[in-house]
Amino acid sequence: MLLLVTIPFWTNLLVRNYAWLIILREGGWLGMAVDAIWPFGPVQLLYNDVAVAIGLTYSFLPFMILPVYSVFEKFDWRLVEAAHDLGATRAPALRRVILPVAMPGILAGSLLVFILAVGYYITPALLGGRTDIMVALLIDEHISQLFNWGMGAALAFILLFVTLGVFLVANRVVGFDRILGGGHEA
């Protein structure tokens, strides 16, 4: 299963996005399958938010799964059995035993995906439309097309500070220095 998760890394990012262009276009196999199922006429799967979400999910899924996998690789499943022995059903065992142990991996994966996705350029440029523009595309538009370097730089700094702020909040909540072994107790 771990091998299947890492398959997206085997090909170049640009090749992956062009493959999604072929799959999602009107004559593509996914487009034809959706059109066959959907009774209200052809469905536009390309050049919209759906295409960007599919492309980003495919690109970033390994970055979310691998930190969560690393947490569960060391998880002692006897704790769940003990919770069931003490009368806990599945939902309380999930909430009180599994989730607290998995939370560092979930937050680390979420933070990694957020940091990568917020500045992503290629997938929204190829698969998305011109109406819904992401921050990286807006920065590129201001710098390369409008030659408004000041606005482009201001947007880049806002993006940098938002990313840094999210990281600092996540570090405060989880304490990455404790998890990574940087925090030494006296």
PDB file of C-alpha atoms in Angstrom:
ATOM      1  CA  MET A   1       0.000   0.000   0.000  1.00  0.00           C
ATOM      2  CA  LEU A   2       2.857   2.366   0.778  1.00  0.00           C
ATOM      3  CA  LEU A   3       4.198   1.724  -2.697  1.00  0.00           C
ATOM      4  CA  LEU A   4       0.854   2.734  -4.228  1.00  0.00           C
ATOM      5  CA  VAL A   5       0.849   5.973  -2.222  1.00  0.00           C
ATOM      6  CA  THR A   6       4.248   6.981  -3.590  1.00  0.00           C
ATOM      7  CA  ILE A   7       3.362   6.350  -7.265  1.00  0.00           C
ATOM      8  CA  PRO A   8       2.626  10.050  -7.964  1.00  0.00           C
ATOM      9  CA  PHE A   9       6.262  10.844  -7.143  1.00  0.00           C
ATOM     10  CA  TRP A  10       7.511   8.537  -9.898  1.00  0.00           C
ATOM     11  CA  THR A  11       6.591  10.950 -12.665  1.00  0.00           C
ATOM     12  CA  ASN A  12       7.294  14.587 -13.254  1.00  0.00           C
ATOM     13  CA  LEU A  13       4.741  17.096 -11.973  1.00  0.00           C
ATOM     14  CA  LEU A  14       4.200  18.581 -15.409  1.00  0.00           C
ATOM     15  CA  VAL A  15       3.601  15.144 -16.924  1.00  0.00           C
ATOM     16  CA  ARG A  16       1.061  14.359 -14.188  1.00  0.00           C
ATOM     17  CA  ASN A  17      -0.836  17.582 -14.876  1.00  0.00           C
ATOM     18  CA  TYR A  18      -0.895  17.000 -18.632  1.00  0.00           C
ATOM     19  CA  ALA A  19      -2.187  13.482 -17.956  1.00  0.00           C
ATOM     20  CA  TRP A  20      -5.035  15.007 -15.940  1.00  0.00           C
ATOM     21  CA  LEU A  21      -5.718  17.357 -18.855  1.00  0.00           C
ATOM     22  CA  ILE A  22      -6.165  14.329 -21.127  1.00  0.00           C
ATOM     23  CA  ILE A  23      -8.276  12.424 -18.579  1.00  0.00           C
ATOM     24  CA  LEU A  24     -10.598  15.338 -17.703  1.00  0.00           C
ATOM     25  CA  ARG A  25     -11.139  16.847 -21.164  1.00  0.00           C
ATOM     26  CA  GLU A  26     -14.428  16.368 -23.011  1.00  0.00           C
ATOM     27  CA  GLY A  27     -13.193  13.351 -24.974  1.00  0.00           C
ATOM     28  CA  GLY A  28     -11.228  11.957 -22.025  1.00  0.00           C
ATOM     29  CA  TRP A  29     -12.244   8.701 -20.392  1.00  0.00           C
ATOM     30  CA  LEU A  30     -13.388  10.306 -17.123  1.00  0.00           C
ATOM     31  CA  GLY A  31     -15.282  13.028 -18.965  1.00  0.00           C
ATOM     32  CA  MET A  32     -17.069  10.455 -21.122  1.00  0.00           C
ATOM     33  CA  ALA A  33     -17.873   8.290 -18.077  1.00  0.00           C
ATOM     34  CA  VAL A  34     -19.407  11.232 -16.198  1.00  0.00           C
ATOM     35  CA  ASP A  35     -21.350  12.284 -19.306  1.00  0.00           C
ATOM     36  CA  ALA A  36     -22.726   8.749 -19.621  1.00  0.00           C
ATOM     37  CA  ILE A  37     -23.942   8.775 -16.008  1.00  0.00           C
ATOM     38  CA  TRP A  38     -25.143  12.406 -15.827  1.00  0.00           C
ATOM     39  CA  PRO A  39     -28.552  12.732 -17.530  1.00  0.00           C
ATOM     40  CA  PHE A  40     -28.608  16.539 -17.834  1.00  0.00           C
ATOM     41  CA  GLY A  41     -26.091  17.014 -20.635  1.00  0.00           C
ATOM     42  CA  PRO A  42     -22.313  17.248 -20.839  1.00  0.00           C
ATOM     43  CA  VAL A  43     -20.364  18.078 -17.684  1.00  0.00           C
ATOM     44  CA  GLN A  44     -17.366  20.395 -17.832  1.00  0.00           C
ATOM     45  CA  LEU A  45     -14.631  18.754 -15.707  1.00  0.00           C
ATOM     46  CA  LEU A  46     -11.735  20.852 -16.957  1.00  0.00           C
ATOM     47  CA  TYR A  47     -10.808  24.490 -16.314  1.00  0.00           C
ATOM     48  CA  ASN A  48     -12.702  24.837 -13.051  1.00  0.00           C
ATOM     49  CA  ASP A  49     -12.290  24.277  -9.320  1.00  0.00           C
ATOM     50  CA  VAL A  50     -13.118  20.573  -9.632  1.00  0.00           C
ATOM     51  CA  ALA A  51     -10.158  19.976 -11.942  1.00  0.00           C
ATOM     52  CA  VAL A  52      -7.823  21.924  -9.659  1.00  0.00           C
ATOM     53  CA  ALA A  53      -9.070  19.988  -6.616  1.00  0.00           C
ATOM     54  CA  ILE A  54      -8.538  16.654  -8.400  1.00  0.00           C
ATOM     55  CA  GLY A  55      -5.034  17.628  -9.533  1.00  0.00           C
ATOM     56  CA  LEU A  56      -4.000  18.995  -6.136  1.00  0.00           C
ATOM     57  CA  THR A  57      -5.431  15.992  -4.296  1.00  0.00           C
ATOM     58  CA  TYR A  58      -3.541  13.619  -6.551  1.00  0.00           C
ATOM     59  CA  SER A  59      -0.318  15.594  -6.095  1.00  0.00           C
ATOM     60  CA  PHE A  60      -0.569  16.116  -2.338  1.00  0.00           C
ATOM     61  CA  LEU A  61      -2.164  12.904  -1.107  1.00  0.00           C
ATOM     62  CA  PRO A  62       1.218  11.287  -0.369  1.00  0.00           C
ATOM     63  CA  PHE A  63       2.237  14.322   1.694  1.00  0.00           C
ATOM     64  CA  MET A  64      -0.795  13.738   3.917  1.00  0.00           C
ATOM     65  CA  ILE A  65      -0.718   9.961   4.063  1.00  0.00           C
ATOM     66  CA  LEU A  66       2.972   9.506   4.856  1.00  0.00           C
ATOM     67  CA  PRO A  67       3.022  11.506   8.156  1.00  0.00           C
ATOM     68  CA  VAL A  68      -0.149   9.761   9.317  1.00  0.00           C
ATOM     69  CA  TYR A  69       1.336   6.410   8.305  1.00  0.00           C
ATOM     70  CA  SER A  70       4.491   7.138  10.294  1.00  0.00           C
ATOM     71  CA  VAL A  71       2.385   7.758  13.412  1.00  0.00           C
ATOM     72  CA  PHE A  72       0.349   4.576  12.995  1.00  0.00           C
ATOM     73  CA  GLU A  73       3.387   2.473  12.194  1.00  0.00           C
ATOM     74  CA  LYS A  74       4.428   2.730  15.853  1.00  0.00           C
ATOM     75  CA  PHE A  75       0.899   2.661  17.288  1.00  0.00           C
ATOM     76  CA  ASP A  76       0.179  -0.007  19.896  1.00  0.00           C
ATOM     77  CA  TRP A  77      -3.187  -1.435  18.857  1.00  0.00           C
ATOM     78  CA  ARG A  78      -3.516  -3.153  22.226  1.00  0.00           C
ATOM     79  CA  LEU A  79      -4.637   0.254  23.541  1.00  0.00           C
ATOM     80  CA  VAL A  80      -7.750   0.051  21.353  1.00  0.00           C
ATOM     81  CA  GLU A  81      -8.390  -3.490  22.547  1.00  0.00           C
ATOM     82  CA  ALA A  82      -8.059  -2.280  26.136  1.00  0.00           C
ATOM     83  CA  ALA A  83     -10.553   0.526  25.443  1.00  0.00           C
ATOM     84  CA  HIS A  84     -13.010  -2.025  24.038  1.00  0.00           C
ATOM     85  CA  ASP A  85     -12.430  -4.276  27.052  1.00  0.00           C
ATOM     86  CA  LEU A  86     -13.285  -1.336  29.319  1.00  0.00           C
ATOM     87  CA  GLY A  87     -16.591  -0.823  27.511  1.00  0.00           C
ATOM     88  CA  ALA A  88     -15.753   1.784  24.902  1.00  0.00           C
ATOM     89  CA  THR A  89     -17.498   1.468  21.568  1.00  0.00           C
ATOM     90  CA  ARG A  90     -15.801   2.371  18.281  1.00  0.00           C
ATOM     91  CA  ALA A  91     -16.525   6.114  18.386  1.00  0.00           C
ATOM     92  CA  PRO A  92     -15.209   6.751  21.924  1.00  0.00           C
ATOM     93  CA  ALA A  93     -12.180   4.528  21.242  1.00  0.00           C
ATOM     94  CA  LEU A  94     -11.477   6.557  18.115  1.00  0.00           C
ATOM     95  CA  ARG A  95     -11.946   9.886  19.907  1.00  0.00           C
ATOM     96  CA  ARG A  96     -10.046   9.075  23.100  1.00  0.00           C
ATOM     97  CA  VAL A  97      -7.356   6.590  22.017  1.00  0.00           C
ATOM     98  CA  ILE A  98      -6.625   6.737  18.302  1.00  0.00           C
ATOM     99  CA  LEU A  99      -7.162  10.436  17.540  1.00  0.00           C
ATOM    100  CA  PRO A 100      -4.855  11.829  20.255  1.00  0.00           C
ATOM    101  CA  VAL A 101      -2.058   9.570  19.051  1.00  0.00           C
ATOM    102  CA  ALA A 102      -2.701  10.373  15.381  1.00  0.00           C
ATOM    103  CA  MET A 103      -3.083  14.143  15.875  1.00  0.00           C
ATOM    104  CA  PRO A 104       0.609  15.035  15.429  1.00  0.00           C
ATOM    105  CA  GLY A 105       0.710  13.143  12.122  1.00  0.00           C
ATOM    106  CA  ILE A 106      -2.572  14.664  10.980  1.00  0.00           C
ATOM    107  CA  LEU A 107      -1.429  18.181  11.847  1.00  0.00           C
ATOM    108  CA  ALA A 108       2.019  17.674  10.320  1.00  0.00           C
ATOM    109  CA  GLY A 109       0.469  16.343   7.104  1.00  0.00           C
ATOM    110  CA  SER A 110      -2.087  19.149   7.011  1.00  0.00           C
ATOM    111  CA  LEU A 111       0.588  21.759   7.572  1.00  0.00           C
ATOM    112  CA  LEU A 112       2.808  20.270   4.889  1.00  0.00           C
ATOM    113  CA  VAL A 113      -0.054  20.129   2.384  1.00  0.00           C
ATOM    114  CA  PHE A 114      -1.131  23.690   3.256  1.00  0.00           C
ATOM    115  CA  ILE A 115       2.368  25.107   2.822  1.00  0.00           C
ATOM    116  CA  LEU A 116       2.799  23.344  -0.514  1.00  0.00           C
ATOM    117  CA  ALA A 117      -0.704  24.105  -1.828  1.00  0.00           C
ATOM    118  CA  VAL A 118      -0.801  27.784  -0.945  1.00  0.00           C
ATOM    119  CA  GLY A 119       2.064  28.592  -3.297  1.00  0.00           C
ATOM    120  CA  TYR A 120       1.309  25.998  -5.951  1.00  0.00           C
ATOM    121  CA  TYR A 121       1.390  27.301  -9.493  1.00  0.00           C
ATOM    122  CA  ILE A 122       1.459  24.606 -12.168  1.00  0.00           C
ATOM    123  CA  THR A 123      -1.723  22.670 -11.385  1.00  0.00           C
ATOM    124  CA  PRO A 124      -4.036  25.707 -11.067  1.00  0.00           C
ATOM    125  CA  ALA A 125      -2.464  27.252 -14.181  1.00  0.00           C
ATOM    126  CA  LEU A 126      -3.029  24.142 -16.318  1.00  0.00           C
ATOM    127  CA  LEU A 127      -6.242  22.673 -14.925  1.00  0.00           C
ATOM    128  CA  GLY A 128      -8.025  25.729 -13.521  1.00  0.00           C
ATOM    129  CA  GLY A 129      -9.941  28.457 -15.206  1.00  0.00           C
ATOM    130  CA  ARG A 130      -9.125  32.130 -15.391  1.00  0.00           C
ATOM    131  CA  THR A 131     -12.094  33.118 -13.223  1.00  0.00           C
ATOM    132  CA  ASP A 132     -10.983  31.428 -10.003  1.00  0.00           C
ATOM    133  CA  ILE A 133      -7.362  32.420  -9.574  1.00  0.00           C
ATOM    134  CA  MET A 134      -5.098  31.214  -6.779  1.00  0.00           C
ATOM    135  CA  VAL A 135      -2.561  33.383  -4.971  1.00  0.00           C
ATOM    136  CA  ALA A 136       0.475  32.112  -6.867  1.00  0.00           C
ATOM    137  CA  LEU A 137      -1.235  32.837 -10.182  1.00  0.00           C
ATOM    138  CA  LEU A 138      -2.212  36.297  -8.948  1.00  0.00           C
ATOM    139  CA  ILE A 139       1.386  37.035  -7.982  1.00  0.00           C
ATOM    140  CA  ASP A 140       2.568  35.832 -11.386  1.00  0.00           C
ATOM    141  CA  GLU A 141      -0.043  37.944 -13.154  1.00  0.00           C
ATOM    142  CA  HIS A 142       0.987  41.107 -11.290  1.00  0.00           C
ATOM    143  CA  ILE A 143       4.689  40.561 -11.922  1.00  0.00           C
ATOM    144  CA  SER A 144       4.922  39.080 -15.420  1.00  0.00           C
ATOM    145  CA  GLN A 145       1.834  40.438 -17.184  1.00  0.00           C
ATOM    146  CA  LEU A 146       0.935  43.697 -15.450  1.00  0.00           C
ATOM    147  CA  PHE A 147       4.557  44.555 -14.509  1.00  0.00           C
ATOM    148  CA  ASN A 148       3.283  45.690 -11.128  1.00  0.00           C
ATOM    149  CA  TRP A 149       6.245  44.505  -9.087  1.00  0.00           C
ATOM    150  CA  GLY A 150       5.138  46.294  -5.936  1.00  0.00           C
ATOM    151  CA  MET A 151       1.760  44.574  -5.782  1.00  0.00           C
ATOM    152  CA  GLY A 152       3.317  41.218  -6.677  1.00  0.00           C
ATOM    153  CA  ALA A 153       5.916  41.609  -3.925  1.00  0.00           C
ATOM    154  CA  ALA A 154       3.247  42.688  -1.435  1.00  0.00           C
ATOM    155  CA  LEU A 155       1.145  39.627  -2.262  1.00  0.00           C
ATOM    156  CA  ALA A 156       4.226  37.396  -1.935  1.00  0.00           C
ATOM    157  CA  PHE A 157       5.007  38.831   1.504  1.00  0.00           C
ATOM    158  CA  ILE A 158       1.384  38.393   2.590  1.00  0.00           C
ATOM    159  CA  LEU A 159       1.585  34.782   1.442  1.00  0.00           C
ATOM    160  CA  LEU A 160       4.846  34.339   3.340  1.00  0.00           C
ATOM    161  CA  PHE A 161       3.448  35.825   6.547  1.00  0.00           C
ATOM    162  CA  VAL A 162       0.225  33.798   6.362  1.00  0.00           C
ATOM    163  CA  THR A 163       2.250  30.621   5.867  1.00  0.00           C
ATOM    164  CA  LEU A 164       4.578  31.524   8.724  1.00  0.00           C
ATOM    165  CA  GLY A 165       1.603  32.358  10.947  1.00  0.00           C
ATOM    166  CA  VAL A 166      -0.088  29.038  10.242  1.00  0.00           C
ATOM    167  CA  PHE A 167       3.165  27.213  10.986  1.00  0.00           C
ATOM    168  CA  LEU A 168       3.658  29.084  14.276  1.00  0.00           C
ATOM    169  CA  VAL A 169       0.079  28.367  15.376  1.00  0.00           C
ATOM    170  CA  ALA A 170       0.500  24.685  14.500  1.00  0.00           C
ATOM    171  CA  ASN A 171       3.812  24.595  16.363  1.00  0.00           C
ATOM    172  CA  ARG A 172       2.135  26.161  19.392  1.00  0.00           C
ATOM    173  CA  VAL A 173      -0.714  23.638  19.309  1.00  0.00           C
ATOM    174  CA  VAL A 174       1.331  20.509  18.641  1.00  0.00           C
ATOM    175  CA  GLY A 175       4.843  21.446  19.690  1.00  0.00           C
ATOM    176  CA  PHE A 176       6.881  20.155  16.756  1.00  0.00           C
ATOM    177  CA  ASP A 177      10.090  20.639  18.720  1.00  0.00           C
ATOM    178  CA  ARG A 178       8.812  18.074  21.265  1.00  0.00           C
ATOM    179  CA  ILE A 179       7.806  15.642  18.539  1.00  0.00           C
ATOM    180  CA  LEU A 180      11.043  15.980  16.595  1.00  0.00           C
ATOM    181  CA  GLY A 181      13.159  15.540  19.707  1.00  0.00           C
ATOM    182  CA  GLY A 182      14.328  19.146  19.936  1.00  0.00           C
ATOM    183  CA  GLY A 183      12.796  19.796  23.335  1.00  0.00           C
ATOM    184  CA  HIS A 184      15.107  18.582  26.089  1.00  0.00           C
ATOM    185  CA  GLU A 185      13.778  18.429  29.600  1.00  0.00           C
ATOM    186  CA  ALA A 186      16.090  19.545  32.378  1.00  0.00           C
TER     187      ALA A 186
END
